[in-house]
C-alpha cells in the first residue's frame, strides 16, 4: 500500500454524510449561481479572516486578476513579487498588462526577502504581491510600512495560507486585500475551482462584485467591462462544511510537521525553516536536499507520494523570457528550485506512515 502526497479520498470518507447532504441541498434548491450559499460563505470567510468584506470568485487566479483590476493596475505599472511561487502570482500581473518584477527569497523561510524589497521599487511600482509560501506567512506589517513610504498597494496571495498567523494576525487581514484559492488540494479545498478575495475596503469590494459579474450592479446594465468569475453554490456549500474542520485540520498538519522535524533533526536534509513569529498551516512540508534525484527514486519506488515545488523559478519560465531575466539573477530561489522536495503532510497521515516516510527519505 502506497502513501499518497495528499489523501482527499480519506478526507471525503470522514465527512461524506455532511458533504453529500450539502450538495443535495443545493441540487434541490435549483439555485446554482450567486445564491445564499455563496453569500453565507463570504460572511463566514470574512469573519474567519477578521476582515470587513469577502468576495467569492471562480478561482484563486481570478481573485488576483480582479484585485489588480479593482486597484486600477495595468499597462505601464510594475508589481513586485517572489520568483519562488506558483505561476499565477506573476502571470496575473502580466494578464492585466503590468510588468512582474521579482525579488529574491529568504534562504530560511523561502518567502520574499524583505531586506531586498525596497531596492526593487521604481517610480512605476504600483503594488506588491506578498505570497505566503507553503502556508507560512511573511511579515506583511513590515511590507505595509515599506508600501506606505512609496504609496503602494499590498495584495496578500494567501492561496496556500488560509488560517495561518503572523504575530497573532490571520493571513488575509494585514494587506490592503488578500486572495485565496480553494483549489481541491489547498488546505481548504473545493471539489472543483473556487476562490475568494478579502479586504476591509468596501469600495474595492463593491468594485470586485461588479467585475466578477460582467461589470454589472444591476443585471443587464453594464457599467464597465468585467468578467464572468463566480463561485457556484455547490462549491460554496462544500466549502462551508469544510470550513468547520479547517482549524483542526491545520493543527493536525502542524503536529505531523512537528514529528517530521523531530525525526529528521539528525538527517542530512534541511527541514522547513521557521519564522518564530509565524504559525504555519503546512500547506506543504518541503525538504531541501542536494540528493533530490536519489531521494525521489527511493520514495517513488516505495509508493510514497513526493513532488517538486517548484522546479523552475518564475524569472526563468519560458513565458517570461520577454522580461529578460537570466540564470543567476535570483540565486536563492534558483537553489530552492534545485533542492526542494515535498513529502506527504496531511491530517489523515498516521505516525507509522510518517516513520516509514522518514526511513525512506534517509535511505535506511
Ligand atoms: C493555487 C495558487 C494560486 C492559484 O489558485 P487557483 O485557484 O488554482 O487559480 C495562486 N497563487 C498561489 C501561491 C497558489 O498556490
Tab-separated table of N, CA and C in Angstrom, residues 228-318:
chain	number	residue	atom	x	y	z
A	228	UNK	N	-16.687	36.997	-16.204
A	228	UNK	CA	-17.598	36.027	-15.622
A	228	UNK	C	-16.759	35.192	-14.661
A	229	UNK	N	-16.802	35.523	-13.399
A	229	UNK	CA	-15.968	34.819	-12.419
A	229	UNK	C	-16.729	34.676	-11.113
A	230	UNK	N	-17.558	33.643	-11.054
A	230	UNK	CA	-18.408	33.461	-9.884
A	230	UNK	C	-18.149	32.116	-9.245
A	231	UNK	N	-18.350	32.051	-7.948
A	231	UNK	CA	-18.204	30.789	-7.225
A	231	UNK	C	-19.591	30.163	-7.138
A	232	UNK	N	-19.738	28.935	-7.646
A	232	UNK	CA	-21.085	28.363	-7.716
A	232	UNK	C	-21.546	27.824	-6.359
A	233	UNK	N	-22.836	27.633	-6.262
A	233	UNK	CA	-23.461	27.266	-4.983
A	233	UNK	C	-23.006	25.901	-4.464
A	234	UNK	N	-22.759	24.959	-5.377
A	234	UNK	CA	-22.324	23.628	-4.921
A	234	UNK	C	-20.971	23.742	-4.225
A	235	UNK	N	-20.024	24.473	-4.853
A	235	UNK	CA	-18.702	24.628	-4.234
A	235	UNK	C	-18.817	25.386	-2.914
A	236	UNK	N	-19.661	26.418	-2.893
A	236	UNK	CA	-19.806	27.206	-1.662
A	236	UNK	C	-20.343	26.334	-0.524
A	237	UNK	N	-21.315	25.476	-0.842
A	237	UNK	CA	-21.908	24.615	0.195
A	237	UNK	C	-20.863	23.627	0.723
A	238	UNK	N	-20.034	23.095	-0.180
A	238	UNK	CA	-18.968	22.162	0.229
A	238	UNK	C	-17.954	22.884	1.119
A	239	UNK	N	-17.579	24.081	0.695
A	239	UNK	CA	-16.579	24.837	1.463
A	239	UNK	C	-17.105	25.220	2.839
A	240	UNK	N	-18.402	25.486	2.948
A	240	UNK	CA	-18.971	25.839	4.263
A	240	UNK	C	-18.882	24.652	5.219
A	241	UNK	N	-19.110	23.449	4.701
A	241	UNK	CA	-18.947	22.255	5.556
A	241	UNK	C	-17.484	22.136	5.989
A	242	UNK	N	-16.571	22.264	5.027
A	242	UNK	CA	-15.155	22.034	5.324
A	242	UNK	C	-14.562	23.118	6.226
A	243	UNK	N	-15.105	24.334	6.140
A	243	UNK	CA	-14.561	25.433	6.954
A	243	UNK	C	-14.629	25.099	8.449
A	244	UNK	N	-15.659	24.333	8.847
A	244	UNK	CA	-15.767	23.931	10.260
A	244	UNK	C	-14.579	23.077	10.708
A	245	UNK	N	-13.967	22.381	9.757
A	245	UNK	CA	-12.868	21.468	10.100
A	245	UNK	C	-11.494	22.099	9.923
A	246	UNK	N	-11.460	23.280	9.288
A	246	UNK	CA	-10.168	23.824	8.846
A	246	UNK	C	-9.164	23.963	9.993
A	247	UNK	N	-9.583	24.535	11.114
A	247	UNK	CA	-8.631	24.753	12.211
A	247	UNK	C	-8.079	23.424	12.743
A	248	UNK	N	-8.943	22.428	12.870
A	248	UNK	CA	-8.448	21.143	13.396
A	248	UNK	C	-7.546	20.467	12.348
A	249	UNK	N	-7.891	20.602	11.074
A	249	UNK	CA	-7.006	20.041	10.039
A	249	UNK	C	-5.648	20.747	10.023
A	250	UNK	N	-5.677	22.072	10.123
A	250	UNK	CA	-4.411	22.818	10.121
A	250	UNK	C	-3.556	22.429	11.334
A	251	UNK	N	-4.218	22.269	12.494
A	251	UNK	CA	-3.482	21.869	13.710
A	251	UNK	C	-2.886	20.475	13.529
A	252	UNK	N	-3.647	19.588	12.885
A	252	UNK	CA	-3.144	18.229	12.656
A	252	UNK	C	-1.926	18.253	11.726
A	253	UNK	N	-1.971	19.109	10.693
A	253	UNK	CA	-0.805	19.228	9.810
A	253	UNK	C	0.410	19.723	10.588
A	254	UNK	N	0.170	20.675	11.509
A	254	UNK	CA	1.293	21.182	12.324
A	254	UNK	C	1.877	20.070	13.183
A	255	UNK	N	1.011	19.206	13.723
A	255	UNK	CA	1.502	18.076	14.523
A	255	UNK	C	2.357	17.134	13.675
A	256	UNK	N	1.891	16.856	12.461
A	256	UNK	CA	2.678	15.977	11.568
A	256	UNK	C	4.022	16.629	11.262
A	257	UNK	N	3.998	17.934	11.005
A	257	UNK	CA	5.239	18.647	10.680
A	257	UNK	C	6.217	18.593	11.854
A	258	UNK	N	5.657	18.729	13.067
A	258	UNK	CA	6.499	18.697	14.270
A	258	UNK	C	7.189	17.337	14.408
A	259	UNK	N	6.440	16.279	14.131
A	259	UNK	CA	7.038	14.940	14.224
A	259	UNK	C	8.122	14.769	13.156
A	260	UNK	N	7.836	15.222	11.932
A	260	UNK	CA	8.877	15.173	10.884
A	260	UNK	C	10.124	15.947	11.324
A	261	UNK	N	9.907	17.166	11.839
A	261	UNK	CA	11.044	17.998	12.274
A	261	UNK	C	11.911	17.212	13.259
A	262	UNK	N	11.232	16.525	14.185
A	262	UNK	CA	11.918	15.756	15.221
A	262	UNK	C	12.652	14.556	14.611
A	263	UNK	N	11.933	13.798	13.782
A	263	UNK	CA	12.522	12.573	13.228
A	263	UNK	C	13.653	12.861	12.239
A	264	UNK	N	13.597	14.049	11.623
A	264	UNK	CA	14.597	14.383	10.594
A	264	UNK	C	15.710	15.289	11.130
A	265	UNK	N	15.672	15.536	12.448
A	265	UNK	CA	16.610	16.515	13.020
A	265	UNK	C	18.064	16.159	12.725
A	266	UNK	N	18.390	14.871	12.747
A	266	UNK	CA	19.788	14.451	12.533
A	266	UNK	C	20.052	14.034	11.094
A	267	UNK	N	19.018	14.052	10.265
A	267	UNK	CA	19.168	13.559	8.888
A	267	UNK	C	19.876	14.601	8.015
A	268	UNK	N	20.549	14.151	6.964
A	268	UNK	CA	21.260	15.084	6.078
A	268	UNK	C	20.322	15.782	5.094
A	269	UNK	N	19.261	16.408	5.633
A	269	UNK	CA	18.340	17.197	4.817
A	269	UNK	C	18.062	18.487	5.574
A	270	UNK	N	17.606	19.522	4.846
A	270	UNK	CA	17.183	20.762	5.502
A	270	UNK	C	15.676	20.706	5.690
A	271	UNK	N	15.236	20.803	6.959
A	271	UNK	CA	13.797	20.786	7.223
A	271	UNK	C	13.247	22.206	7.013
A	272	UNK	N	11.914	22.350	6.876
A	272	UNK	CA	11.357	23.679	6.583
A	272	UNK	C	11.786	24.723	7.620
A	273	UNK	N	12.291	25.840	7.145
A	273	UNK	CA	12.744	26.908	8.030
A	273	UNK	C	11.562	27.695	8.572
A	274	UNK	N	11.645	28.046	9.839
A	274	UNK	CA	10.504	28.662	10.521
A	274	UNK	C	10.844	30.087	10.956
A	275	UNK	N	9.911	31.002	10.691
A	275	UNK	CA	9.974	32.341	11.266
A	275	UNK	C	9.289	32.252	12.631
A	276	UNK	N	9.984	32.592	13.726
A	276	UNK	CA	9.395	32.387	15.051
A	276	UNK	C	8.078	33.129	15.282
A	277	UNK	N	7.806	34.172	14.499
A	277	UNK	CA	6.539	34.898	14.670
A	277	UNK	C	5.387	34.283	13.873
A	278	UNK	N	5.695	33.295	13.047
A	278	UNK	CA	4.681	32.729	12.153
A	278	UNK	C	4.163	31.396	12.677
A	279	UNK	N	2.862	31.177	12.522
A	279	UNK	CA	2.273	29.858	12.767
A	279	UNK	C	1.830	29.324	11.412
A	280	UNK	N	2.581	28.358	10.908
A	280	UNK	CA	2.336	27.836	9.554
A	280	UNK	C	1.173	26.857	9.559
A	281	UNK	N	0.503	26.756	8.423
A	281	UNK	CA	-0.519	25.710	8.264
A	281	UNK	C	0.016	24.548	7.414
A	282	UNK	N	1.320	24.577	7.120
A	282	UNK	CA	1.966	23.473	6.385
A	282	UNK	C	1.121	23.000	5.204
A	283	UNK	N	0.779	23.946	4.329
A	283	UNK	CA	0.139	23.529	3.076
A	283	UNK	C	0.985	22.439	2.413
A	284	UNK	N	2.299	22.630	2.455
A	284	UNK	CA	3.230	21.591	2.006
A	284	UNK	C	4.374	21.510	3.009
A	285	UNK	N	4.886	20.295	3.209
A	285	UNK	CA	6.093	20.107	4.020
A	285	UNK	C	7.231	19.863	3.034
A	286	UNK	N	8.078	20.869	2.886
A	286	UNK	CA	9.081	20.843	1.814
A	286	UNK	C	10.489	20.749	2.403
A	287	UNK	N	11.132	19.635	2.101
A	287	UNK	CA	12.531	19.419	2.489
A	287	UNK	C	13.438	20.031	1.445
A	288	UNK	N	14.685	20.254	1.816
A	288	UNK	CA	15.690	20.586	0.811
A	288	UNK	C	16.868	19.639	0.933
A	289	UNK	N	17.341	19.201	-0.231
A	289	UNK	CA	18.426	18.236	-0.276
A	289	UNK	C	19.193	18.368	-1.590
A	290	UNK	N	20.499	18.095	-1.546
A	290	UNK	CA	21.290	18.045	-2.782
A	290	UNK	C	21.178	16.673	-3.442
A	291	UNK	N	20.574	15.729	-2.732
A	291	UNK	CA	20.440	14.352	-3.250
A	291	UNK	C	19.006	14.105	-3.696
A	292	UNK	N	18.388	15.103	-4.332
A	292	UNK	CA	16.954	15.014	-4.600
A	292	UNK	C	16.592	13.851	-5.527
A	293	UNK	N	17.366	13.667	-6.599
A	293	UNK	CA	17.041	12.596	-7.556
A	293	UNK	C	16.960	11.240	-6.867
A	294	UNK	N	17.989	10.942	-6.070
A	294	UNK	CA	18.042	9.637	-5.392
A	294	UNK	C	16.896	9.511	-4.382
A	295	UNK	N	16.631	10.601	-3.669
A	295	UNK	CA	15.562	10.561	-2.669
A	295	UNK	C	14.206	10.334	-3.331
A	296	UNK	N	13.980	11.026	-4.452
A	296	UNK	CA	12.717	10.850	-5.179
A	296	UNK	C	12.575	9.422	-5.679
A	297	UNK	N	13.680	8.865	-6.163
A	297	UNK	CA	13.639	7.494	-6.686
A	297	UNK	C	13.270	6.522	-5.561
A	298	UNK	N	13.873	6.704	-4.378
A	298	UNK	CA	13.555	5.821	-3.230
A	298	UNK	C	12.089	5.948	-2.837
A	299	UNK	N	11.599	7.202	-2.729
A	299	UNK	CA	10.215	7.426	-2.318
A	299	UNK	C	9.250	6.836	-3.336
A	300	UNK	N	9.504	7.089	-4.605
A	300	UNK	CA	8.592	6.599	-5.643
A	300	UNK	C	8.596	5.080	-5.695
A	301	UNK	N	9.780	4.479	-5.522
A	301	UNK	CA	9.864	3.009	-5.528
A	301	UNK	C	9.061	2.418	-4.378
A	302	UNK	N	8.991	3.138	-3.252
A	302	UNK	CA	8.231	2.657	-2.092
A	302	UNK	C	6.757	3.055	-2.175
A	303	UNK	N	6.347	3.678	-3.275
A	303	UNK	CA	4.946	4.080	-3.430
A	303	UNK	C	4.573	5.275	-2.576
A	304	UNK	N	5.561	6.096	-2.217
A	304	UNK	CA	5.308	7.263	-1.363
A	304	UNK	C	5.256	8.526	-2.224
A	305	UNK	N	4.163	9.256	-2.101
A	305	UNK	CA	3.975	10.462	-2.904
A	305	UNK	C	5.047	11.496	-2.602
A	306	UNK	N	5.526	12.168	-3.652
A	306	UNK	CA	6.520	13.240	-3.487
A	306	UNK	C	6.438	14.122	-4.717
A	307	UNK	N	6.787	15.395	-4.572
A	307	UNK	CA	6.693	16.294	-5.727
A	307	UNK	C	7.590	17.502	-5.516
A	308	UNK	N	8.036	18.064	-6.635
A	308	UNK	CA	8.915	19.227	-6.584
A	308	UNK	C	8.086	20.507	-6.646
A	309	UNK	N	8.156	21.301	-5.586
A	309	UNK	CA	7.579	22.653	-5.574
A	309	UNK	C	8.730	23.599	-5.330
A	310	UNK	N	9.216	24.331	-6.301
A	310	UNK	CA	8.797	24.384	-7.685
A	310	UNK	C	10.018	24.071	-8.546
A	311	UNK	N	9.876	23.396	-9.673
A	311	UNK	CA	11.065	23.013	-10.441
A	311	UNK	C	11.761	24.179	-11.136
A	312	UNK	N	11.018	25.206	-11.506
A	312	UNK	CA	11.596	26.340	-12.253
A	312	UNK	C	11.147	27.649	-11.600
A	313	UNK	N	12.095	28.525	-11.236
A	313	UNK	CA	11.682	29.813	-10.678
A	313	UNK	C	11.013	30.653	-11.762
A	314	UNK	N	10.126	31.564	-11.356
A	314	UNK	CA	9.301	32.252	-12.360
A	314	UNK	C	10.115	33.086	-13.338
A	315	UNK	N	11.246	33.660	-12.879
A	315	UNK	CA	12.020	34.511	-13.801
A	315	UNK	C	12.658	33.706	-14.918
A	316	UNK	N	12.739	32.377	-14.755
A	316	UNK	CA	13.318	31.534	-15.809
A	316	UNK	C	12.256	30.738	-16.568
A	317	UNK	N	10.981	31.012	-16.310
A	317	UNK	CA	9.914	30.357	-17.072
A	317	UNK	C	9.926	30.871	-18.513
A	318	UNK	N	9.684	29.957	-19.437
A	318	UNK	CA	9.681	30.316	-20.859
A	318	UNK	C	8.736	31.492	-21.141
